[in-house]
Structures are given as C-alpha cells and as structure tokens.
Amino acid sequence: MKKRKAVRRRLIPSGEATIGPFFPPRYVDAGANDLSQLEDRKADGEVIEIAGTVRQEDGTPLDNLVVEIWQADANGIYRHVADPRHREADTKFFGWGRAATDKEGRYAFRTIRPGAPEGRARHVNVMLMFSGLMRILKTTMFFPGEQANEADPVYRAVPKARRKLLVAREEALGRYRFDLKLRGAHETPFFDD
Amino acid sequence: MAYVIVPRHERTQPLRIVPGYPQTPWRNPKQPLIRRPPTLSELTGPSEVAKRVKLLGGDIAGHGEAQAIGQLMHLKLRVVDEDGTPVGGTVVEIWQANGAGRYIHPNDDEHAPVDRNFYGAARLLTDERGLLELRTVKPGAYPVPTKDGWWRPPHIHFSIFGKVWLSRLVTQMYFPGEPLNGQDRILNAVPDTAARARLVARLVPPTGDPANALVFEHQIVLRGRKATPSQP
C-alpha cells in the first residue's frame, strides 16, 4: 500500500506592527515589574534589581516604552512545559514581568538572580515595544563576572566587540544597571529570530 | 511537545524604517540584527499570564445611557499557530480609539472628543478553540501629527502572548473597504500584498447577537509549529 505523506499546510505568521504611542497605561499593572513574589509568596533565591534607561539615536530618553522580561528561576528552570525540569520549577516564581519607562526613559524590575538554564549562562531575556518600533526588539541581558558568558551560544553569536553591551553593570550589591540604546553609538545588540 | 520557530519571510513583516514615519529612523537599530540559535529561553515563555495581569471584560461598548457613541460592532477573533492549531488560554490585550478617533491616553492630544462611556481597552483569554469575542464600537480614523497630514485608518491594536517567548506578537487589525487603508504608512510598511490583506478583517452577515452590531471576523497567526518527528 502506498503511504501518503501528510501535507501540512503552513500558515504564514501575521505581520507585526508598532505598539503605537497609546498603549493603555492600565496594561502596565501595579506590581508587574516585581517578579520576586507570586501571590504574596516570596520566590526562592537572591532578590536583585535591574534598572536602566532607554534612549534613541540622539540620546533622547524614551517615555512610555514597554519593557518585558522572561527568565528562569533561581535553579535555572523555566516555568513552561518545554523545560524538561519544569515540574521542579519554583511555584513562587512566575518568570515574566512588564515595566514602562518614565519621562527620563527609566525602567526598573525587582526579581531574583536567575540560575543558569541548561547549556546557558545565567541571563534575562528582554523585549522592547514602542511607538515607531515596527517590530518587537529582542535582546538578552547577561551578568558581569560570569565565566559561563564566554561559552554561552547567544553571547557568542554577537560580534566580540559588541558583547560587553549585553553585560549589565553591578552598581551596588544586587543592583544591576542595563541601559538600552536603540540606535547609534553604543547601540544595544538586538536579535533577529 | 517541542515547538519550532523558524525565521519569517521578510516581505510578510513591516519595514523597520518607514518612509514618512518620522520617528522610525531614530529608534530602529542601525547594526544588523543578529541571528542566534534558539535555546530553551526563546522556546519557553510565560504561560498563564492571567495570573499576573488583570483581565478586562470583552464588552467595552457600554449599554443604555452609558453606551459609547459610534457604530456598534462585534469582533470574532481567532488565534492560531502556523499549523492552524488554535492557541487557547492565551492573553490578548486589545486597545483602540473611540468612534471619533481619540484614545484615552495622556499622550493623545485634543484633536477629537473623549467619549466618557468609552475607555477602549480589553484584556481577554482565548478559549480552547482560540476564539474570543469583543463587543465594541468601530474606531474612528485620526490624524498623525506629521507635517504632511497623514491619517491612520480605523484599526484595532492587539498584543498577544502565545505559547513561547518568540511567538509574542504586537499587531493591528484593519477594516475592509476603508479608503485610508491604501495610504496608511503603517499598514503599507508590510511589502507583501497578501500579507497586508491578511491584516484586514472580514465583514460577515450579522448574527443578531449582539443585536444591531456589525460583525467582523479576523484571524491572527502566531509564530511556531509543532516539531516534525525526524524521519528514520
């Protein structure tokens, strides 16, 4: 009997568009930038702060830009079925957060220091949405002083001279600064997935 | 279940720097974007986002004395992945201008009146068929403050989470037969004609539920499909 190969018709992903200037302020829920607790229960691990300023080419800070992050828990586990270890994920840690920049272009998150996921250095996945960004910009924040960075496949995908732009600065114990420049001098490396 | 995300056809996605959209040359990267191998970080993502954000009802047109001004409409939105499989249980954020083309936002100026019966935002979950329904008023067109007087056609904004980090989508939906569609710099930033057409909703015969509303259907395709088991 002849076996017929199932033809899977593939749909084409919808076109992206800018979030525009009018993303409702109420979509940045109070507390959405605090990943250190879930339903009033403290996540495992060391609480850290990640903050920075987002600027455009001429250095103007960008107001009302939406920043979202996604990260593993303190043991490097993602709260998602595709992570083989997800059953062991910290039930007190959600892993996702959202913030919007203020008039000075500043955003801030309170979270926990992520563990290193399998085959990766510890890192935080970052997404930017803004008026005039026709597509979401995606980047990855790495931690300073981590030997594992040099072996990380995403870090290594970035040309050597630009890698340091993906490494946050530790301003004080547990306080990280990760500035983002969308274009021009010191432009943050962004990924094309 | 492993999910696969492959690069998209460039022409189905908008240009990053759009002629006549003066902010775009300041904000979009000059350096080439970097291809990276997808890892667990990109192929996982927040699920059950409704645990972290507040849902807002799907009837935003108001009723009786508090009904918003404008053409009442009902949107049936379907969210699927590249296999056509419904994406159920995902958070969809929706926002739009009122019937006169004004947003409730501190950054919108006073070109048109605020409708105090209309806030213009909903945050909903798709059901297991990937569907959600929205009762609203049709948004008005509005002028973009550029020197050459460009007007945005009526459109509705969506932000959708999907199953993994890379399936996240921010997009806009347009209405069929609008004369401003052909001139809109954002819609027309997508080079491929068919891809643009897929951003336009379909007008369907009214169902009578809800009463007196135009009914539109629209499908959104998120990135990602099931991994094909490797052939022996």
GROMACS .gro file of C-alpha atoms in nm:
model
  425
    1MET     CA    1   0.000   0.000   0.000
    2LYS     CA    2   0.124   0.340  -0.089
    3LYS     CA    3   0.175   0.561   0.208
    4ARG     CA    4   0.065   0.915   0.153
    5LYS     CA    5   0.273   1.173   0.319
    6ALA     CA    6   0.053   1.407   0.516
    7VAL     CA    7   0.083   1.752   0.369
    8ARG     CA    8   0.075   2.006   0.644
    9ARG     CA    9  -0.041   2.337   0.518
   10ARG     CA   10   0.155   2.602   0.690
   11LEU     CA   11   0.001   2.935   0.774
   12ILE     CA   12   0.212   3.248   0.748
   13PRO     CA   13   0.260   3.441   1.073
   14SER     CA   14   0.070   3.771   1.087
   15GLY     CA   15   0.260   4.091   1.024
   16GLU     CA   16   0.381   4.281   1.327
   17ALA     CA   17   0.305   4.647   1.386
   18THR     CA   18   0.414   4.914   1.625
   19ILE     CA   19   0.251   4.922   1.967
   20GLY     CA   20   0.197   5.292   1.892
   21PRO     CA   21   0.200   5.581   2.135
   22PHE     CA   22  -0.126   5.488   2.306
   23PHE     CA   23  -0.072   5.153   2.477
   24PRO     CA   24  -0.314   5.182   2.771
   25PRO     CA   25  -0.138   5.281   3.093
   26ARG     CA   26  -0.352   5.029   3.282
   27TYR     CA   27  -0.181   4.747   3.095
   28VAL     CA   28   0.127   4.809   3.300
   29ASP     CA   29  -0.033   4.663   3.611
   30ALA     CA   30   0.090   4.777   3.950
   31GLY     CA   31   0.348   4.524   4.063
   32ALA     CA   32   0.401   4.374   3.717
   33ASN     CA   33   0.768   4.477   3.743
   34ASP     CA   34   0.813   4.283   4.068
   35LEU     CA   35   0.893   3.919   3.993
   36SER     CA   36   1.030   3.850   4.340
   37GLN     CA   37   0.697   3.725   4.467
   38LEU     CA   38   0.393   3.546   4.335
   39GLU     CA   39   0.057   3.578   4.508
   40ASP     CA   40   0.231   3.714   4.818
   41ARG     CA   41   0.476   3.428   4.842
   42LYS     CA   42   0.846   3.508   4.814
   43ALA     CA   43   1.035   3.341   4.533
   44ASP     CA   44   1.343   3.133   4.616
   45GLY     CA   45   1.679   3.296   4.555
   46GLU     CA   46   1.854   3.625   4.590
   47VAL     CA   47   1.645   3.935   4.522
   48ILE     CA   48   1.807   4.169   4.271
   49GLU     CA   49   1.713   4.489   4.096
   50ILE     CA   50   1.757   4.551   3.725
   51ALA     CA   51   1.716   4.907   3.608
   52GLY     CA   52   1.828   5.126   3.323
   53THR     CA   53   1.750   5.399   3.076
   54VAL     CA   54   1.632   5.355   2.718
   55ARG     CA   55   1.745   5.610   2.459
   56GLN     CA   56   1.713   5.666   2.087
   57GLU     CA   57   1.990   5.761   1.844
   58ASP     CA   58   2.026   6.126   1.951
   59GLY     CA   59   2.034   6.028   2.318
   60THR     CA   60   1.677   6.137   2.395
   61PRO     CA   61   1.534   5.919   2.671
   62LEU     CA   62   1.218   5.738   2.561
   63ASP     CA   63   0.899   5.780   2.762
   64ASN     CA   64   0.628   5.514   2.781
   65LEU     CA   65   0.833   5.238   2.621
   66VAL     CA   66   0.725   4.891   2.731
   67VAL     CA   67   0.994   4.655   2.860
   68GLU     CA   68   0.918   4.291   2.926
   69ILE     CA   69   1.146   4.028   3.072
   70TRP     CA   70   1.139   3.649   3.089
   71GLN     CA   71   1.381   3.447   3.296
   72ALA     CA   72   1.448   3.117   3.466
   73ASP     CA   73   1.407   3.068   3.841
   74ALA     CA   74   1.692   3.051   4.094
   75ASN     CA   75   1.772   2.698   3.978
   76GLY     CA   76   1.775   2.782   3.609
   77ILE     CA   77   1.433   2.628   3.541
   78TYR     CA   78   1.167   2.789   3.323
   79ARG     CA   79   0.807   2.771   3.433
   80HIS     CA   80   0.697   2.625   3.099
   81VAL     CA   81   0.620   2.274   2.973
   82ALA     CA   82   0.904   2.280   2.720
   83ASP     CA   83   1.160   2.287   3.002
   84PRO     CA   84   1.234   1.921   3.084
   85ARG     CA   85   1.271   2.021   3.451
   86HIS     CA   86   0.955   2.233   3.469
   87ARG     CA   87   0.797   2.012   3.734
   88GLU     CA   88   1.073   2.124   3.969
   89ALA     CA   89   1.023   2.494   3.891
   90ASP     CA   90   0.976   2.729   4.186
   91THR     CA   91   0.598   2.762   4.227
   92LYS     CA   92   0.653   3.104   4.382
   93PHE     CA   93   0.822   3.245   4.076
   94PHE     CA   94   0.643   3.341   3.758
   95GLY     CA   95   0.941   3.449   3.546
   96TRP     CA   96   0.771   3.724   3.345
   97GLY     CA   97   0.740   4.093   3.416
   98ARG     CA   98   0.649   4.420   3.248
   99ALA     CA   99   0.753   4.779   3.308
  100ALA     CA  100   0.713   5.105   3.120
  101THR     CA  101   0.975   5.378   3.107
  102ASP     CA  102   0.910   5.715   3.270
  103LYS     CA  103   0.980   6.060   3.126
  104GLU     CA  104   1.352   6.014   3.193
  105GLY     CA  105   1.346   5.687   3.000
  106ARG     CA  106   1.394   5.479   3.314
  107TYR     CA  107   1.257   5.133   3.383
  108ALA     CA  108   1.314   4.906   3.682
  109PHE     CA  109   1.245   4.545   3.778
  110ARG     CA  110   1.274   4.366   4.107
  111THR     CA  111   1.340   3.999   4.053
  112ILE     CA  112   1.564   3.716   4.168
  113ARG     CA  113   1.903   3.623   4.030
  114PRO     CA  114   1.828   3.357   3.769
  115GLY     CA  115   2.012   3.030   3.775
  116ALA     CA  116   2.184   2.915   3.459
  117PRO     CA  117   1.949   2.719   3.231
  118GLU     CA  118   2.090   2.402   3.074
  119GLY     CA  119   2.370   2.495   2.832
  120ARG     CA  120   2.343   2.868   2.901
  121ALA     CA  121   2.498   3.130   3.126
  122ARG     CA  122   2.253   3.299   3.363
  123HIS     CA  123   2.065   3.570   3.177
  124VAL     CA  124   1.744   3.766   3.143
  125ASN     CA  125   1.550   3.779   2.815
  126VAL     CA  126   1.438   4.129   2.727
  127MET     CA  127   1.176   4.257   2.484
  128LEU     CA  128   1.106   4.620   2.389
  129MET     CA  129   0.787   4.760   2.241
  130PHE     CA  130   0.740   5.122   2.149
  131SER     CA  131   0.588   5.376   1.918
  132GLY     CA  132   0.796   5.372   1.599
  133LEU     CA  133   0.924   5.019   1.660
  134MET     CA  134   0.753   4.832   1.380
  135ARG     CA  135   0.869   4.504   1.529
  136ILE     CA  136   0.942   4.395   1.882
  137LEU     CA  137   1.312   4.434   1.964
  138LYS     CA  138   1.462   4.141   2.149
  139THR     CA  139   1.784   4.125   2.342
  140THR     CA  140   1.943   3.935   2.630
  141MET     CA  141   2.099   4.070   2.947
  142PHE     CA  142   2.399   3.887   3.091
  143PHE     CA  143   2.555   3.922   3.436
  144PRO     CA  144   2.903   4.062   3.493
  145GLY     CA  145   3.191   3.846   3.611
  146GLU     CA  146   3.038   3.521   3.487
  147GLN     CA  147   3.285   3.285   3.326
  148ALA     CA  148   2.997   3.099   3.164
  149ASN     CA  149   2.921   3.401   2.945
  150GLU     CA  150   3.210   3.318   2.713
  151ALA     CA  151   3.060   2.976   2.639
  152ASP     CA  152   2.700   3.093   2.605
  153PRO     CA  153   2.568   3.034   2.249
  154VAL     CA  154   2.368   3.356   2.238
  155TYR     CA  155   2.654   3.565   2.379
  156ARG     CA  156   2.889   3.407   2.129
  157ALA     CA  157   2.654   3.482   1.840
  158VAL     CA  158   2.727   3.852   1.900
  159PRO     CA  159   3.038   4.005   1.737
  160LYS     CA  160   3.312   4.023   2.001
  161ALA     CA  161   3.339   4.399   2.010
  162ARG     CA  162   2.969   4.436   2.095
  163ARG     CA  163   2.935   4.163   2.359
  164LYS     CA  164   3.005   4.392   2.653
  165LEU     CA  165   2.694   4.590   2.565
  166LEU     CA  166   2.489   4.289   2.674
  167VAL     CA  167   2.650   4.269   3.017
  168ALA     CA  168   2.481   4.461   3.298
  169ARG     CA  169   2.689   4.669   3.540
  170GLU     CA  170   2.666   4.589   3.909
  171GLU     CA  171   2.624   4.933   4.069
  172ALA     CA  172   2.582   4.801   4.421
  173LEU     CA  173   2.536   4.457   4.565
  174GLY     CA  174   2.244   4.303   4.377
  175ARG     CA  175   2.171   4.623   4.185
  176TYR     CA  176   2.225   4.591   3.814
  177ARG     CA  177   2.217   4.861   3.553
  178PHE     CA  178   2.128   4.767   3.199
  179ASP     CA  179   2.096   5.069   2.971
  180LEU     CA  180   1.950   5.023   2.628
  181LYS     CA  181   2.034   5.227   2.322
  182LEU     CA  182   1.810   5.159   2.028
  183ARG     CA  183   2.037   5.306   1.761
  184GLY     CA  184   2.371   5.476   1.711
  185ALA     CA  185   2.674   5.493   1.942
  186HIS     CA  186   2.675   5.205   2.194
  187GLU     CA  187   2.378   5.052   2.019
  188THR     CA  188   2.246   4.751   2.209
  189PRO     CA  189   2.280   4.428   2.010
  190PHE     CA  190   1.935   4.304   1.911
  191PHE     CA  191   1.847   3.962   1.780
  192ASP     CA  192   1.673   3.851   1.466
  193ASP     CA  193   1.491   3.529   1.542
  194MET     CA  194   0.573   1.898   2.293
  195ALA     CA  195   0.857   2.071   2.118
  196TYR     CA  196   0.773   2.388   1.937
  197VAL     CA  197   0.974   2.512   1.642
  198ILE     CA  198   1.016   2.870   1.533
  199VAL     CA  199   1.177   2.946   1.201
  200PRO     CA  200   1.266   3.283   1.051
  201ARG     CA  201   0.980   3.459   0.874
  202HIS     CA  202   0.969   3.573   0.515
  203GLU     CA  203   1.096   3.929   0.534
  204ARG     CA  204   0.829   4.062   0.296
  205THR     CA  205   0.548   3.948   0.524
  206GLN     CA  206   0.676   4.174   0.802
  207PRO     CA  207   0.692   4.553   0.814
  208LEU     CA  208   0.997   4.753   0.721
  209ARG     CA  209   1.166   4.879   1.033
  210ILE     CA  210   1.233   5.223   0.893
  211VAL     CA  211   0.917   5.350   0.732
  212PRO     CA  212   0.916   5.635   0.478
  213GLY     CA  213   0.708   5.923   0.615
  214TYR     CA  214   0.702   5.787   0.972
  215PRO     CA  215   0.949   6.032   1.121
  216GLN     CA  216   1.023   5.851   1.450
  217THR     CA  217   1.134   5.526   1.289
  218PRO     CA  218   1.483   5.633   1.172
  219TRP     CA  219   1.577   5.733   1.529
  220ARG     CA  220   1.467   5.420   1.705
  221ASN     CA  221   1.541   5.119   1.494
  222PRO     CA  222   1.883   4.953   1.502
  223LYS     CA  223   2.148   5.061   1.255
  224GLN     CA  224   2.358   4.750   1.314
  225PRO     CA  225   2.242   4.428   1.152
  226LEU     CA  226   2.023   4.221   1.381
  227ILE     CA  227   2.196   3.907   1.499
  228ARG     CA  228   2.078   3.555   1.422
  229ARG     CA  229   2.109   3.328   1.721
  230PRO     CA  230   2.044   2.961   1.781
  231PRO     CA  231   1.707   2.927   1.959
  232THR     CA  232   1.753   2.781   2.306
  233LEU     CA  233   1.512   2.694   2.584
  234SER     CA  234   1.498   3.065   2.674
  235GLU     CA  235   1.332   3.157   2.346
  236LEU     CA  236   1.126   2.838   2.316
  237THR     CA  237   0.965   2.874   2.655
  238GLY     CA  238   0.766   3.173   2.767
  239PRO     CA  239   0.517   3.296   3.018
  240SER     CA  240   0.206   3.081   3.035
  241GLU     CA  241  -0.099   3.161   3.246
  242VAL     CA  242  -0.019   3.531   3.219
  243ALA     CA  243  -0.366   3.593   3.359
  244LYS     CA  244  -0.214   3.508   3.697
  245ARG     CA  245  -0.002   3.821   3.675
  246VAL     CA  246  -0.229   4.068   3.498
  247LYS     CA  247  -0.588   4.175   3.545
  248LEU     CA  248  -0.834   4.067   3.277
  249LEU     CA  249  -1.075   4.332   3.148
  250GLY     CA  250  -1.414   4.236   3.004
  251GLY     CA  251  -1.492   4.188   2.637
  252ASP     CA  252  -1.791   4.419   2.624
  253ILE     CA  253  -1.643   4.766   2.603
  254ALA     CA  254  -1.920   4.942   2.410
  255GLY     CA  255  -2.135   5.002   2.718
  256HIS     CA  256  -2.512   4.980   2.745
  257GLY     CA  257  -2.817   5.202   2.776
  258GLU     CA  258  -2.738   5.551   2.898
  259ALA     CA  259  -2.373   5.457   2.920
  260GLN     CA  260  -2.340   5.332   2.564
  261ALA     CA  261  -2.042   5.460   2.370
  262ILE     CA  262  -2.103   5.672   2.063
  263GLY     CA  263  -2.016   5.508   1.733
  264GLN     CA  264  -2.102   5.218   1.511
  265LEU     CA  265  -2.163   4.917   1.732
  266MET     CA  266  -1.956   4.620   1.622
  267HIS     CA  267  -1.880   4.268   1.725
  268LEU     CA  268  -1.540   4.115   1.661
  269LYS     CA  269  -1.481   3.742   1.647
  270LEU     CA  270  -1.108   3.692   1.672
  271ARG     CA  271  -0.937   3.359   1.617
  272VAL     CA  272  -0.578   3.298   1.725
  273VAL     CA  273  -0.392   3.005   1.571
  274ASP     CA  274  -0.032   2.896   1.519
  275GLU     CA  275   0.141   2.812   1.190
  276ASP     CA  276  -0.011   2.463   1.194
  277GLY     CA  277  -0.354   2.622   1.217
  278THR     CA  278  -0.387   2.481   1.567
  279PRO     CA  279  -0.594   2.707   1.793
  280VAL     CA  280  -0.393   2.888   2.057
  281GLY     CA  281  -0.624   2.862   2.356
  282GLY     CA  282  -0.585   3.013   2.700
  283THR     CA  283  -0.360   3.293   2.585
  284VAL     CA  284  -0.391   3.654   2.697
  285VAL     CA  285  -0.490   3.901   2.425
  286GLU     CA  286  -0.463   4.271   2.501
  287ILE     CA  287  -0.679   4.494   2.284
  288TRP     CA  288  -0.690   4.870   2.257
  289GLN     CA  289  -0.841   5.119   2.017
  290ALA     CA  290  -0.952   5.476   1.963
  291ASN     CA  291  -1.313   5.577   2.025
  292GLY     CA  292  -1.565   5.641   1.748
  293ALA     CA  293  -1.415   5.986   1.691
  294GLY     CA  294  -1.056   5.863   1.670
  295ARG     CA  295  -0.940   5.960   2.020
  296TYR     CA  296  -0.756   5.739   2.269
  297ILE     CA  297  -0.790   5.760   2.643
  298HIS     CA  298  -0.423   5.824   2.691
  299PRO     CA  299  -0.234   6.118   2.840
  300ASN     CA  300  -0.024   6.136   2.521
  301ASP     CA  301  -0.317   6.179   2.285
  302ASP     CA  302  -0.392   6.542   2.204
  303GLU     CA  303  -0.726   6.715   2.175
  304HIS     CA  304  -0.798   6.670   1.805
  305ALA     CA  305  -1.122   6.486   1.883
  306PRO     CA  306  -1.352   6.448   2.184
  307VAL     CA  307  -1.321   6.193   2.460
  308ASP     CA  308  -1.625   5.969   2.499
  309ARG     CA  309  -1.671   5.921   2.868
  310ASN     CA  310  -1.852   5.594   2.806
  311PHE     CA  311  -1.555   5.451   2.623
  312TYR     CA  312  -1.216   5.357   2.759
  313GLY     CA  313  -1.121   5.139   2.464
  314ALA     CA  314  -0.929   4.854   2.619
  315ALA     CA  315  -0.997   4.488   2.686
  316ARG     CA  316  -0.777   4.207   2.808
  317LEU     CA  317  -0.917   3.863   2.736
  318LEU     CA  318  -0.828   3.496   2.724
  319THR     CA  319  -0.886   3.292   2.410
  320ASP     CA  320  -1.099   2.982   2.463
  321GLU     CA  321  -0.987   2.630   2.367
  322ARG     CA  322  -1.086   2.700   2.005
  323GLY     CA  323  -0.855   3.002   2.003
  324LEU     CA  324  -1.155   3.234   1.988
  325LEU     CA  325  -1.252   3.548   2.166
  326GLU     CA  326  -1.531   3.794   2.113
  327LEU     CA  327  -1.534   4.165   2.161
  328ARG     CA  328  -1.832   4.398   2.162
  329THR     CA  329  -1.714   4.749   2.088
  330VAL     CA  330  -1.767   5.048   1.863
  331LYS     CA  331  -1.580   5.085   1.539
  332PRO     CA  332  -1.279   5.310   1.598
  333GLY     CA  333  -1.256   5.637   1.408
  334ALA     CA  334  -0.969   5.745   1.187
  335TYR     CA  335  -0.731   6.005   1.330
  336PRO     CA  336  -0.461   6.239   1.209
  337VAL     CA  337  -0.098   6.162   1.292
  338PRO     CA  338   0.084   6.481   1.390
  339THR     CA  339   0.324   6.490   1.096
  340LYS     CA  340   0.388   6.790   0.869
  341ASP     CA  341   0.219   6.629   0.573
  342GLY     CA  342  -0.104   6.534   0.745
  343TRP     CA  343  -0.117   6.156   0.739
  344TRP     CA  344  -0.431   5.990   0.874
  345ARG     CA  345  -0.448   5.648   1.035
  346PRO     CA  346  -0.740   5.442   0.908
  347PRO     CA  347  -0.969   5.279   1.164
  348HIS     CA  348  -0.774   4.999   1.332
  349ILE     CA  349  -0.760   4.791   1.648
  350HIS     CA  350  -0.437   4.704   1.831
  351PHE     CA  351  -0.353   4.360   1.968
  352SER     CA  352  -0.079   4.231   2.192
  353ILE     CA  353  -0.079   3.852   2.219
  354PHE     CA  354   0.143   3.629   2.430
  355GLY     CA  355   0.114   3.290   2.257
  356LYS     CA  356   0.293   2.977   2.372
  357VAL     CA  357   0.657   3.080   2.380
  358TRP     CA  358   0.872   3.393   2.403
  359LEU     CA  359   0.922   3.411   2.026
  360SER     CA  360   0.553   3.377   1.948
  361ARG     CA  361   0.477   3.708   2.117
  362LEU     CA  362   0.302   3.939   1.871
  363VAL     CA  363   0.203   4.302   1.858
  364THR     CA  364  -0.011   4.378   1.557
  365GLN     CA  365  -0.300   4.588   1.426
  366MET     CA  366  -0.623   4.490   1.251
  367TYR     CA  367  -0.780   4.699   0.977
  368PHE     CA  368  -1.130   4.724   0.832
  369PRO     CA  369  -1.231   4.623   0.480
  370GLY     CA  370  -1.305   4.886   0.220
  371GLU     CA  371  -1.159   5.182   0.406
  372PRO     CA  372  -1.023   5.446   0.169
  373LEU     CA  373  -0.749   5.535   0.416
  374ASN     CA  374  -0.607   5.180   0.414
  375GLY     CA  375  -0.432   5.240   0.084
  376GLN     CA  376  -0.240   5.538   0.222
  377ASP     CA  377  -0.161   5.419   0.570
  378ARG     CA  378   0.212   5.418   0.627
  379ILE     CA  379   0.196   5.151   0.896
  380LEU     CA  380  -0.022   4.901   0.709
  381ASN     CA  381   0.171   4.961   0.387
  382ALA     CA  382   0.505   4.912   0.559
  383VAL     CA  383   0.440   4.540   0.501
  384PRO     CA  384   0.572   4.488   0.145
  385ASP     CA  385   0.378   4.172   0.057
  386THR     CA  386   0.025   4.239  -0.075
  387ALA     CA  387  -0.122   3.914   0.054
  388ALA     CA  388   0.036   3.967   0.396
  389ARG     CA  389  -0.126   4.312   0.412
  390ALA     CA  390  -0.461   4.167   0.309
  391ARG     CA  391  -0.441   3.923   0.598
  392LEU     CA  392  -0.432   4.217   0.839
  393VAL     CA  393  -0.777   4.327   0.721
  394ALA     CA  394  -1.083   4.184   0.899
  395ARG     CA  395  -1.377   4.030   0.713
  396LEU     CA  396  -1.728   4.168   0.735
  397VAL     CA  397  -1.974   3.883   0.787
  398PRO     CA  398  -2.355   3.875   0.790
  399PRO     CA  399  -2.495   3.999   1.120
  400THR     CA  400  -2.599   3.725   1.359
  401GLY     CA  401  -2.839   3.929   1.568
  402ASP     CA  402  -2.629   3.854   1.874
  403PRO     CA  403  -2.545   4.104   1.996
  404ALA     CA  404  -2.827   4.298   1.836
  405ASN     CA  405  -2.763   4.583   1.594
  406ALA     CA  406  -2.393   4.525   1.558
  407LEU     CA  407  -2.175   4.492   1.251
  408VAL     CA  408  -1.991   4.161   1.275
  409PHE     CA  409  -1.628   4.123   1.179
  410GLU     CA  410  -1.412   3.813   1.180
  411HIS     CA  411  -1.037   3.815   1.197
  412GLN     CA  412  -0.766   3.553   1.223
  413ILE     CA  413  -0.425   3.609   1.373
  414VAL     CA  414  -0.144   3.360   1.311
  415LEU     CA  415   0.125   3.338   1.578
  416ARG     CA  416   0.472   3.209   1.511
  417GLY     CA  417   0.551   2.848   1.591
  418ARG     CA  418   0.453   2.497   1.492
  419LYS     CA  419   0.496   2.152   1.631
  420ALA     CA  420   0.827   1.988   1.562
  421THR     CA  421   0.801   1.721   1.295
  422PRO     CA  422   0.939   1.393   1.428
  423SER     CA  423   1.264   1.327   1.244
  424GLN     CA  424   1.241   1.070   0.963
  425PRO     CA  425   1.435   0.746   1.005
   0.00000   0.00000   0.00000
